[in-house]
Amino acid sequence: MTKTKDWNATQYLKFEDERTLPPRDLLARVPLPSPKRIIDLGCGPGNSTSVLARRYPDAKITALDASPDMIKKAQTVLPERDFHVADLTTYRPEAGDAVDLFFSSAVFHWLTADDRIAVIKRLLKPQTPGSVFAIQMPNNLNEPMHALMRETAVKGPWARKLTGVQRNELEPVQVMHDRLKLFCAKVDVWETIYYHSVEGPEAVVEWAKGAGLKPFVDLLEGDEREAFLEAYLVKIKKAYPVSVDGRVLLRYPRLFLVAVK
Ligand SMILES: C[S@@+](CC[C@H](N)C(=O)[O-])C[C@H]1O[C@@H](n2cnc3c(N)ncnc32)[C@H](O)[C@@H]1O
């Protein structure tokens, strides 16, 4: 398993507006008029929790994240809500806690395919029919942003340290759908490709530093880390053309699933 450092809420929030669009779009398709109990799994700095709290101000919301830095930030944004540092792969609500909605935006792609299904199954098991599990995952491993971090990793002096570092591929949608259908009454799946206009190629690197690059750069320090980022930027500059306004369009496919028990 890759050794990773804590997440950095400040780095993640450099693109807060863009990163909060997918939780909004996911929530728009959750078929619940007024859920009383919600759990936000992998809430990060609280941006997805804020989306939930705005749509369902009266719901009891618990939000958890494995990162202390993310939870610290989330607590400052929504001090009245219930935040915890916890790993969602082992997390269990208290016995008898009737959860209407499990919500997880930009988190489940960090799990293996088996863990994804196991977590959803385990958390939905004690819940009554109608309970909803909504997730959104970047589906962008074949985009230049990701292909070029892998290419940079295997070509430089850091190659030995970064051997085998990669995020898990998402399984085909049909497979995910069929595995969920074994214990869910309804599974709604769709994909959205966002085109984010960001300031320039450097902004693409800054974006990646907030999440996707972590498994790579967490293993490097000091000058070596900077050299890796410089080599990556050179490739990003070639791959992403500059628009007429001097900015860069960052193509970003994301997969959405709303499963109803
Ligand atoms: C990309 S952020 C998503 C933040 C927010 N939900 C959003 O929609 O922007 C991913 C978060 O997932 C958290 N995470 C990853 N694996 C986790 C796990 N096993 N348990 C809890 N949190 C996890 C990370 O700490 C990080 O804060």
PDB file of C-alpha atoms and ligand atoms in Angstrom:
ATOM      1  CA  MET A   1       0.000   0.000   0.000  1.00  0.00           C
ATOM      2  CA  THR A   2       1.237   3.469  -0.871  1.00  0.00           C
ATOM      3  CA  LYS A   3       2.430   5.573   2.082  1.00  0.00           C
ATOM      4  CA  THR A   4       0.532   8.865   1.925  1.00  0.00           C
ATOM      5  CA  LYS A   5       0.677  12.096   3.873  1.00  0.00           C
ATOM      6  CA  ASP A   6      -2.321  13.969   5.217  1.00  0.00           C
ATOM      7  CA  TRP A   7      -4.473  15.843   2.734  1.00  0.00           C
ATOM      8  CA  ASN A   8      -4.105  19.617   2.561  1.00  0.00           C
ATOM      9  CA  ALA A   9      -7.438  21.421   2.804  1.00  0.00           C
ATOM     10  CA  THR A  10      -5.978  24.726   1.574  1.00  0.00           C
ATOM     11  CA  GLN A  11      -4.563  23.103  -1.571  1.00  0.00           C
ATOM     12  CA  TYR A  12      -7.842  21.271  -2.238  1.00  0.00           C
ATOM     13  CA  LEU A  13      -9.897  24.464  -1.834  1.00  0.00           C
ATOM     14  CA  LYS A  14      -7.890  26.380  -4.473  1.00  0.00           C
ATOM     15  CA  PHE A  15     -10.555  25.019  -6.850  1.00  0.00           C
ATOM     16  CA  GLU A  16     -13.472  25.000  -4.423  1.00  0.00           C
ATOM     17  CA  ASP A  17     -16.092  26.233  -6.906  1.00  0.00           C
ATOM     18  CA  GLU A  18     -15.210  23.650  -9.553  1.00  0.00           C
ATOM     19  CA  ARG A  19     -14.873  20.852  -6.998  1.00  0.00           C
ATOM     20  CA  THR A  20     -18.261  21.626  -5.481  1.00  0.00           C
ATOM     21  CA  LEU A  21     -20.168  21.332  -8.782  1.00  0.00           C
ATOM     22  CA  PRO A  22     -20.177  17.481  -8.761  1.00  0.00           C
ATOM     23  CA  PRO A  23     -21.649  17.131  -5.226  1.00  0.00           C
ATOM     24  CA  ARG A  24     -24.346  19.626  -6.265  1.00  0.00           C
ATOM     25  CA  ASP A  25     -25.114  17.667  -9.429  1.00  0.00           C
ATOM     26  CA  LEU A  26     -25.130  14.392  -7.496  1.00  0.00           C
ATOM     27  CA  LEU A  27     -27.488  15.728  -4.850  1.00  0.00           C
ATOM     28  CA  ALA A  28     -29.857  17.093  -7.511  1.00  0.00           C
ATOM     29  CA  ARG A  29     -30.589  13.486  -8.531  1.00  0.00           C
ATOM     30  CA  VAL A  30     -31.121  12.103  -5.014  1.00  0.00           C
ATOM     31  CA  PRO A  31     -34.807  11.134  -4.881  1.00  0.00           C
ATOM     32  CA  LEU A  32     -35.463  12.191  -1.267  1.00  0.00           C
ATOM     33  CA  PRO A  33     -37.669  15.234  -0.496  1.00  0.00           C
ATOM     34  CA  SER A  34     -36.765  15.550   3.190  1.00  0.00           C
ATOM     35  CA  PRO A  35     -34.316  13.016   4.614  1.00  0.00           C
ATOM     36  CA  LYS A  36     -33.917  13.235   8.385  1.00  0.00           C
ATOM     37  CA  ARG A  37     -30.526  11.531   8.677  1.00  0.00           C
ATOM     38  CA  ILE A  38     -27.545  11.922   6.343  1.00  0.00           C
ATOM     39  CA  ILE A  39     -23.944  10.749   6.450  1.00  0.00           C
ATOM     40  CA  ASP A  40     -21.308  12.428   4.268  1.00  0.00           C
ATOM     41  CA  LEU A  41     -18.507   9.911   3.739  1.00  0.00           C
ATOM     42  CA  GLY A  42     -15.185  11.601   2.897  1.00  0.00           C
ATOM     43  CA  CYS A  43     -16.479  15.125   3.459  1.00  0.00           C
ATOM     44  CA  GLY A  44     -13.082  16.745   2.804  1.00  0.00           C
ATOM     45  CA  PRO A  45     -13.064  20.418   3.918  1.00  0.00           C
ATOM     46  CA  GLY A  46     -16.848  20.379   4.280  1.00  0.00           C
ATOM     47  CA  ASN A  47     -17.737  21.599   0.786  1.00  0.00           C
ATOM     48  CA  SER A  48     -19.987  18.593   0.074  1.00  0.00           C
ATOM     49  CA  THR A  49     -21.441  18.828   3.620  1.00  0.00           C
ATOM     50  CA  SER A  50     -22.356  22.481   2.953  1.00  0.00           C
ATOM     51  CA  VAL A  51     -24.228  21.408  -0.191  1.00  0.00           C
ATOM     52  CA  LEU A  52     -26.147  18.833   1.873  1.00  0.00           C
ATOM     53  CA  ALA A  53     -26.854  21.293   4.699  1.00  0.00           C
ATOM     54  CA  ARG A  54     -28.178  23.921   2.298  1.00  0.00           C
ATOM     55  CA  ARG A  55     -30.614  21.535   0.590  1.00  0.00           C
ATOM     56  CA  TYR A  56     -31.671  19.767   3.811  1.00  0.00           C
ATOM     57  CA  PRO A  57     -31.223  22.313   6.625  1.00  0.00           C
ATOM     58  CA  ASP A  58     -33.290  20.260   9.095  1.00  0.00           C
ATOM     59  CA  ALA A  59     -31.525  16.932   8.544  1.00  0.00           C
ATOM     60  CA  LYS A  60     -29.144  15.537  11.130  1.00  0.00           C
ATOM     61  CA  ILE A  61     -25.870  15.351   9.219  1.00  0.00           C
ATOM     62  CA  THR A  62     -22.754  13.485  10.294  1.00  0.00           C
ATOM     63  CA  ALA A  63     -19.659  13.971   8.161  1.00  0.00           C
ATOM     64  CA  LEU A  64     -16.452  11.994   8.351  1.00  0.00           C
ATOM     65  CA  ASP A  65     -13.074  12.001   6.722  1.00  0.00           C
ATOM     66  CA  ALA A  66      -9.794  10.178   7.294  1.00  0.00           C
ATOM     67  CA  SER A  67      -7.835  13.449   7.102  1.00  0.00           C
ATOM     68  CA  PRO A  68      -7.380  15.516  10.292  1.00  0.00           C
ATOM     69  CA  ASP A  69      -6.556  18.617   8.231  1.00  0.00           C
ATOM     70  CA  MET A  70      -9.760  18.288   6.196  1.00  0.00           C
ATOM     71  CA  ILE A  71     -11.893  17.787   9.318  1.00  0.00           C
ATOM     72  CA  LYS A  72     -10.264  20.763  11.069  1.00  0.00           C
ATOM     73  CA  LYS A  73     -11.176  22.989   8.117  1.00  0.00           C
ATOM     74  CA  ALA A  74     -14.711  21.552   7.843  1.00  0.00           C
ATOM     75  CA  GLN A  75     -15.356  22.296  11.528  1.00  0.00           C
ATOM     76  CA  THR A  76     -14.520  25.957  11.000  1.00  0.00           C
ATOM     77  CA  VAL A  77     -16.879  26.196   8.013  1.00  0.00           C
ATOM     78  CA  LEU A  78     -19.863  24.434   9.626  1.00  0.00           C
ATOM     79  CA  PRO A  79     -19.241  24.583  13.402  1.00  0.00           C
ATOM     80  CA  GLU A  80     -22.792  23.427  14.214  1.00  0.00           C
ATOM     81  CA  ARG A  81     -22.434  20.134  12.315  1.00  0.00           C
ATOM     82  CA  ASP A  82     -21.072  16.801  13.486  1.00  0.00           C
ATOM     83  CA  PHE A  83     -17.610  16.042  11.998  1.00  0.00           C
ATOM     84  CA  HIS A  84     -15.310  13.105  12.796  1.00  0.00           C
ATOM     85  CA  VAL A  85     -11.924  11.816  11.718  1.00  0.00           C
ATOM     86  CA  ALA A  86     -12.750   8.259  10.633  1.00  0.00           C
ATOM     87  CA  ASP A  87     -12.019   5.719   7.918  1.00  0.00           C
ATOM     88  CA  LEU A  88     -15.151   5.004   5.924  1.00  0.00           C
ATOM     89  CA  THR A  89     -14.015   1.448   5.141  1.00  0.00           C
ATOM     90  CA  THR A  90     -14.474   0.523   8.814  1.00  0.00           C
ATOM     91  CA  TYR A  91     -17.006   3.148   9.908  1.00  0.00           C
ATOM     92  CA  ARG A  92     -20.380   1.972  11.251  1.00  0.00           C
ATOM     93  CA  PRO A  93     -23.235   4.206  12.374  1.00  0.00           C
ATOM     94  CA  GLU A  94     -24.562   3.299  15.827  1.00  0.00           C
ATOM     95  CA  ALA A  95     -26.979   0.386  15.970  1.00  0.00           C
ATOM     96  CA  GLY A  96     -30.508   1.579  15.226  1.00  0.00           C
ATOM     97  CA  ASP A  97     -29.329   4.774  13.472  1.00  0.00           C
ATOM     98  CA  ALA A  98     -31.832   5.070  10.593  1.00  0.00           C
ATOM     99  CA  VAL A  99     -29.862   6.675   7.780  1.00  0.00           C
ATOM    100  CA  ASP A 100     -31.870   7.996   4.816  1.00  0.00           C
ATOM    101  CA  LEU A 101     -28.884   9.082   2.732  1.00  0.00           C
ATOM    102  CA  PHE A 102     -25.237   8.042   2.511  1.00  0.00           C
ATOM    103  CA  PHE A 103     -23.474  10.612   0.337  1.00  0.00           C
ATOM    104  CA  SER A 104     -19.922  10.415  -0.945  1.00  0.00           C
ATOM    105  CA  SER A 105     -18.477  12.799  -3.487  1.00  0.00           C
ATOM    106  CA  ALA A 106     -14.994  12.283  -4.964  1.00  0.00           C
ATOM    107  CA  VAL A 107     -13.952   9.587  -2.509  1.00  0.00           C
ATOM    108  CA  PHE A 108     -14.868   6.058  -3.642  1.00  0.00           C
ATOM    109  CA  HIS A 109     -12.355   6.065  -6.519  1.00  0.00           C
ATOM    110  CA  TRP A 110      -9.661   5.824  -3.810  1.00  0.00           C
ATOM    111  CA  LEU A 111     -11.029   2.395  -2.804  1.00  0.00           C
ATOM    112  CA  THR A 112     -10.616  -0.923  -4.611  1.00  0.00           C
ATOM    113  CA  ALA A 113     -13.571  -2.211  -6.650  1.00  0.00           C
ATOM    114  CA  ASP A 114     -14.281  -4.879  -4.020  1.00  0.00           C
ATOM    115  CA  ASP A 115     -14.121  -2.395  -1.137  1.00  0.00           C
ATOM    116  CA  ARG A 116     -16.503  -0.033  -2.924  1.00  0.00           C
ATOM    117  CA  ILE A 117     -19.225  -2.652  -3.129  1.00  0.00           C
ATOM    118  CA  ALA A 118     -18.445  -4.093   0.324  1.00  0.00           C
ATOM    119  CA  VAL A 119     -18.766  -0.660   1.992  1.00  0.00           C
ATOM    120  CA  ILE A 120     -22.046   0.157   0.242  1.00  0.00           C
ATOM    121  CA  LYS A 121     -23.460  -3.279   1.067  1.00  0.00           C
ATOM    122  CA  ARG A 122     -22.377  -3.155   4.713  1.00  0.00           C
ATOM    123  CA  LEU A 123     -23.741   0.344   5.317  1.00  0.00           C
ATOM    124  CA  LEU A 124     -27.062  -0.270   3.550  1.00  0.00           C
ATOM    125  CA  LYS A 125     -27.621  -3.686   5.171  1.00  0.00           C
ATOM    126  CA  PRO A 126     -29.192  -2.465   8.461  1.00  0.00           C
ATOM    127  CA  GLN A 127     -31.184   0.270   6.689  1.00  0.00           C
ATOM    128  CA  THR A 128     -34.801   0.042   5.542  1.00  0.00           C
ATOM    129  CA  PRO A 129     -35.803  -0.093   1.856  1.00  0.00           C
ATOM    130  CA  GLY A 130     -35.716   3.385   0.356  1.00  0.00           C
ATOM    131  CA  SER A 131     -32.403   4.306   1.969  1.00  0.00           C
ATOM    132  CA  VAL A 132     -30.143   5.917  -0.650  1.00  0.00           C
ATOM    133  CA  PHE A 133     -26.413   5.602  -1.362  1.00  0.00           C
ATOM    134  CA  ALA A 134     -25.152   8.347  -3.692  1.00  0.00           C
ATOM    135  CA  ILE A 135     -21.582   8.481  -4.959  1.00  0.00           C
ATOM    136  CA  GLN A 136     -19.572  10.437  -7.495  1.00  0.00           C
ATOM    137  CA  MET A 137     -16.112   9.456  -8.710  1.00  0.00           C
ATOM    138  CA  PRO A 138     -13.672  11.077 -11.133  1.00  0.00           C
ATOM    139  CA  ASN A 139     -13.388   8.776 -14.151  1.00  0.00           C
ATOM    140  CA  ASN A 140     -10.321  10.471 -15.534  1.00  0.00           C
ATOM    141  CA  LEU A 141      -7.373   8.069 -15.378  1.00  0.00           C
ATOM    142  CA  ASN A 142      -7.045   8.233 -19.171  1.00  0.00           C
ATOM    143  CA  GLU A 143      -7.040  12.037 -19.282  1.00  0.00           C
ATOM    144  CA  PRO A 144      -3.661  13.703 -19.938  1.00  0.00           C
ATOM    145  CA  MET A 145      -3.648  15.043 -16.378  1.00  0.00           C
ATOM    146  CA  HIS A 146      -3.343  11.475 -15.062  1.00  0.00           C
ATOM    147  CA  ALA A 147      -1.582   9.729 -17.945  1.00  0.00           C
ATOM    148  CA  LEU A 148       1.209  12.312 -17.686  1.00  0.00           C
ATOM    149  CA  MET A 149       1.744  11.872 -13.957  1.00  0.00           C
ATOM    150  CA  ARG A 150       2.269   8.153 -14.564  1.00  0.00           C
ATOM    151  CA  GLU A 151       4.565   8.935 -17.502  1.00  0.00           C
ATOM    152  CA  THR A 152       6.572  11.415 -15.405  1.00  0.00           C
ATOM    153  CA  ALA A 153       6.805   8.872 -12.586  1.00  0.00           C
ATOM    154  CA  VAL A 154       8.453   6.144 -14.673  1.00  0.00           C
ATOM    155  CA  LYS A 155      10.900   8.392 -16.576  1.00  0.00           C
ATOM    156  CA  GLY A 156      12.809  10.407 -13.988  1.00  0.00           C
ATOM    157  CA  PRO A 157      15.445   9.674 -11.328  1.00  0.00           C
ATOM    158  CA  TRP A 158      12.518   9.066  -8.922  1.00  0.00           C
ATOM    159  CA  ALA A 159      11.304   6.076 -10.995  1.00  0.00           C
ATOM    160  CA  ARG A 160      12.367   3.432  -8.449  1.00  0.00           C
ATOM    161  CA  LYS A 161      10.557   5.203  -5.608  1.00  0.00           C
ATOM    162  CA  LEU A 162       7.410   5.579  -7.670  1.00  0.00           C
ATOM    163  CA  THR A 163       7.269   2.073  -9.138  1.00  0.00           C
ATOM    164  CA  GLY A 164       3.735   0.715  -8.965  1.00  0.00           C
ATOM    165  CA  VAL A 165       2.173   3.944  -7.737  1.00  0.00           C
ATOM    166  CA  GLN A 166      -1.223   4.318  -9.343  1.00  0.00           C
ATOM    167  CA  ARG A 167      -4.831   4.814  -8.471  1.00  0.00           C
ATOM    168  CA  ASN A 168      -7.185   1.851  -8.934  1.00  0.00           C
ATOM    169  CA  GLU A 169      -9.023   1.731 -12.278  1.00  0.00           C
ATOM    170  CA  LEU A 170     -12.787   1.979 -12.007  1.00  0.00           C
ATOM    171  CA  GLU A 171     -14.452  -1.279 -13.030  1.00  0.00           C
ATOM    172  CA  PRO A 172     -16.804  -1.098 -16.072  1.00  0.00           C
ATOM    173  CA  VAL A 173     -20.135   0.585 -15.321  1.00  0.00           C
ATOM    174  CA  GLN A 174     -22.039  -2.584 -16.259  1.00  0.00           C
ATOM    175  CA  VAL A 175     -20.105  -4.546 -13.619  1.00  0.00           C
ATOM    176  CA  MET A 176     -20.634  -1.908 -10.925  1.00  0.00           C
ATOM    177  CA  HIS A 177     -24.326  -1.632 -11.799  1.00  0.00           C
ATOM    178  CA  ASP A 178     -24.881  -5.399 -11.733  1.00  0.00           C
ATOM    179  CA  ARG A 179     -23.083  -5.843  -8.410  1.00  0.00           C
ATOM    180  CA  LEU A 180     -25.209  -3.102  -6.840  1.00  0.00           C
ATOM    181  CA  LYS A 181     -28.414  -4.493  -8.353  1.00  0.00           C
ATOM    182  CA  LEU A 182     -27.939  -7.672  -6.293  1.00  0.00           C
ATOM    183  CA  PHE A 183     -28.953  -5.726  -3.160  1.00  0.00           C
ATOM    184  CA  CYS A 184     -30.446  -2.442  -4.433  1.00  0.00           C
ATOM    185  CA  ALA A 185     -33.936  -1.954  -5.885  1.00  0.00           C
ATOM    186  CA  LYS A 186     -32.840   0.872  -8.192  1.00  0.00           C
ATOM    187  CA  VAL A 187     -29.492   2.006  -9.541  1.00  0.00           C
ATOM    188  CA  ASP A 188     -29.249   5.250 -11.473  1.00  0.00           C
ATOM    189  CA  VAL A 189     -25.912   5.759 -13.284  1.00  0.00           C
ATOM    190  CA  TRP A 190     -24.657   8.600 -15.434  1.00  0.00           C
ATOM    191  CA  GLU A 191     -21.469  10.288 -16.511  1.00  0.00           C
ATOM    192  CA  THR A 192     -20.812  14.005 -16.871  1.00  0.00           C
ATOM    193  CA  ILE A 193     -17.795  15.514 -18.566  1.00  0.00           C
ATOM    194  CA  TYR A 194     -16.928  18.878 -17.058  1.00  0.00           C
ATOM    195  CA  TYR A 195     -14.714  21.343 -18.928  1.00  0.00           C
ATOM    196  CA  HIS A 196     -13.210  23.604 -16.282  1.00  0.00           C
ATOM    197  CA  SER A 197     -11.617  26.804 -17.500  1.00  0.00           C
ATOM    198  CA  VAL A 198      -8.522  27.201 -15.312  1.00  0.00           C
ATOM    199  CA  GLU A 199      -5.896  29.913 -15.300  1.00  0.00           C
ATOM    200  CA  GLY A 200      -3.244  28.059 -17.292  1.00  0.00           C
ATOM    201  CA  PRO A 201      -1.143  24.867 -17.348  1.00  0.00           C
ATOM    202  CA  GLU A 202       0.269  25.727 -13.921  1.00  0.00           C
ATOM    203  CA  ALA A 203      -3.287  25.655 -12.581  1.00  0.00           C
ATOM    204  CA  VAL A 204      -3.707  22.113 -13.936  1.00  0.00           C
ATOM    205  CA  VAL A 205      -0.709  21.104 -11.812  1.00  0.00           C
ATOM    206  CA  GLU A 206      -2.065  22.992  -8.777  1.00  0.00           C
ATOM    207  CA  TRP A 207      -5.382  21.168  -9.207  1.00  0.00           C
ATOM    208  CA  ALA A 208      -3.644  17.800  -9.402  1.00  0.00           C
ATOM    209  CA  LYS A 209      -1.563  18.592  -6.308  1.00  0.00           C
ATOM    210  CA  GLY A 210      -4.829  18.838  -4.360  1.00  0.00           C
ATOM    211  CA  ALA A 211      -5.752  15.188  -4.969  1.00  0.00           C
ATOM    212  CA  GLY A 212      -4.570  13.015  -7.907  1.00  0.00           C
ATOM    213  CA  LEU A 213      -0.851  13.762  -7.577  1.00  0.00           C
ATOM    214  CA  LYS A 214      -0.786  12.938  -3.876  1.00  0.00           C
ATOM    215  CA  PRO A 215       0.209   9.263  -4.157  1.00  0.00           C
ATOM    216  CA  PHE A 216       3.225  10.336  -6.278  1.00  0.00           C
ATOM    217  CA  VAL A 217       4.458  13.492  -4.578  1.00  0.00           C
ATOM    218  CA  ASP A 218       3.827  12.128  -1.076  1.00  0.00           C
ATOM    219  CA  LEU A 219       6.756   9.796  -1.712  1.00  0.00           C
ATOM    220  CA  LEU A 220       9.146  12.590  -2.705  1.00  0.00           C
ATOM    221  CA  GLU A 221      10.754  15.359  -0.679  1.00  0.00           C
ATOM    222  CA  GLY A 222      12.403  18.741  -1.279  1.00  0.00           C
ATOM    223  CA  ASP A 223      14.279  19.250  -4.553  1.00  0.00           C
ATOM    224  CA  GLU A 224      13.267  15.880  -5.929  1.00  0.00           C
ATOM    225  CA  ARG A 225       9.596  16.685  -5.412  1.00  0.00           C
ATOM    226  CA  GLU A 226      10.057  20.066  -7.111  1.00  0.00           C
ATOM    227  CA  ALA A 227      11.915  18.462 -10.054  1.00  0.00           C
ATOM    228  CA  PHE A 228       9.099  15.937 -10.468  1.00  0.00           C
ATOM    229  CA  LEU A 229       6.508  18.731 -10.517  1.00  0.00           C
ATOM    230  CA  GLU A 230       8.591  20.713 -13.021  1.00  0.00           C
ATOM    231  CA  ALA A 231       8.893  17.704 -15.360  1.00  0.00           C
ATOM    232  CA  TYR A 232       5.150  17.091 -15.040  1.00  0.00           C
ATOM    233  CA  LEU A 233       4.384  20.746 -15.835  1.00  0.00           C
ATOM    234  CA  VAL A 234       6.488  20.572 -19.024  1.00  0.00           C
ATOM    235  CA  LYS A 235       4.320  17.666 -20.228  1.00  0.00           C
ATOM    236  CA  ILE A 236       1.073  19.355 -19.138  1.00  0.00           C
ATOM    237  CA  LYS A 237       2.026  22.473 -21.134  1.00  0.00           C
ATOM    238  CA  LYS A 238       2.335  20.361 -24.288  1.00  0.00           C
ATOM    239  CA  ALA A 239      -0.909  18.452 -23.696  1.00  0.00           C
ATOM    240  CA  TYR A 240      -3.295  21.285 -22.814  1.00  0.00           C
ATOM    241  CA  PRO A 241      -3.630  24.009 -25.452  1.00  0.00           C
ATOM    242  CA  VAL A 242      -4.062  27.581 -24.292  1.00  0.00           C
ATOM    243  CA  SER A 243      -7.524  29.016 -25.115  1.00  0.00           C
ATOM    244  CA  VAL A 244      -8.116  32.395 -26.812  1.00  0.00           C
ATOM    245  CA  ASP A 245      -8.530  33.938 -23.350  1.00  0.00           C
ATOM    246  CA  GLY A 246      -5.149  32.632 -22.206  1.00  0.00           C
ATOM    247  CA  ARG A 247      -6.750  30.021 -19.963  1.00  0.00           C
ATOM    248  CA  VAL A 248      -6.806  26.216 -20.276  1.00  0.00           C
ATOM    249  CA  LEU A 249      -9.797  23.897 -20.566  1.00  0.00           C
ATOM    250  CA  LEU A 250      -9.430  21.013 -18.163  1.00  0.00           C
ATOM    251  CA  ARG A 251     -11.587  18.083 -19.359  1.00  0.00           C
ATOM    252  CA  TYR A 252     -12.886  16.123 -16.366  1.00  0.00           C
ATOM    253  CA  PRO A 253     -15.177  13.072 -16.752  1.00  0.00           C
ATOM    254  CA  ARG A 254     -16.990  11.963 -13.602  1.00  0.00           C
ATOM    255  CA  LEU A 255     -19.186   8.959 -12.900  1.00  0.00           C
ATOM    256  CA  PHE A 256     -22.305   9.246 -10.726  1.00  0.00           C
ATOM    257  CA  LEU A 257     -24.299   6.466  -9.053  1.00  0.00           C
ATOM    258  CA  VAL A 258     -27.455   6.747  -7.003  1.00  0.00           C
ATOM    259  CA  ALA A 259     -28.498   3.403  -5.509  1.00  0.00           C
ATOM    260  CA  VAL A 260     -31.775   2.939  -3.657  1.00  0.00           C
ATOM    261  CA  LYS A 261     -32.126  -0.026  -1.316  1.00  0.00           C
TER     262      LYS A 261
HETATM  263  C1  LIG B   1     -11.320  14.719  -3.105  1.00  0.00           C
HETATM  264  S1  LIG B   1     -11.765  14.891  -1.420  1.00  0.00           S
HETATM  265  C2  LIG B   1     -13.536  15.030  -1.506  1.00  0.00           C
HETATM  266  C3  LIG B   1     -14.077  16.110  -0.633  1.00  0.00           C
HETATM  267  C4  LIG B   1     -15.554  16.435  -0.806  1.00  0.00           C
HETATM  268  N1  LIG B   1     -16.395  15.282  -0.486  1.00  0.00           N
HETATM  269  C5  LIG B   1     -15.884  16.921  -2.205  1.00  0.00           C
HETATM  270  O1  LIG B   1     -16.931  16.520  -2.745  1.00  0.00           O
HETATM  271  O2  LIG B   1     -15.133  17.733  -2.770  1.00  0.00           O
HETATM  272  C6  LIG B   1     -11.537  13.212  -0.956  1.00  0.00           C
HETATM  273  C7  LIG B   1     -11.564  13.021   0.545  1.00  0.00           C
HETATM  274  O3  LIG B   1     -11.724  11.617   0.804  1.00  0.00           O
HETATM  275  C8  LIG B   1     -11.050  11.328   1.986  1.00  0.00           C
HETATM  276  N2  LIG B   1     -10.843   9.875   2.040  1.00  0.00           N
HETATM  277  C9  LIG B   1     -10.186   9.083   1.170  1.00  0.00           C
HETATM  278  N3  LIG B   1     -10.239   7.807   1.574  1.00  0.00           N
HETATM  279  C10 LIG B   1     -10.956   7.797   2.733  1.00  0.00           C
HETATM  280  C11 LIG B   1     -11.347   6.771   3.645  1.00  0.00           C
HETATM  281  N4  LIG B   1     -11.006   5.500   3.449  1.00  0.00           N
HETATM  282  N5  LIG B   1     -12.065   7.122   4.731  1.00  0.00           N
HETATM  283  C12 LIG B   1     -12.414   8.416   4.958  1.00  0.00           C
HETATM  284  N6  LIG B   1     -12.072   9.434   4.116  1.00  0.00           N
HETATM  285  C13 LIG B   1     -11.347   9.118   3.033  1.00  0.00           C
HETATM  286  C14 LIG B   1      -9.768  12.135   1.881  1.00  0.00           C
HETATM  287  O4  LIG B   1      -9.184  12.333   3.158  1.00  0.00           O
HETATM  288  C15 LIG B   1     -10.275  13.420   1.231  1.00  0.00           C
HETATM  289  O5  LIG B   1     -10.556  14.417   2.173  1.00  0.00           O
END
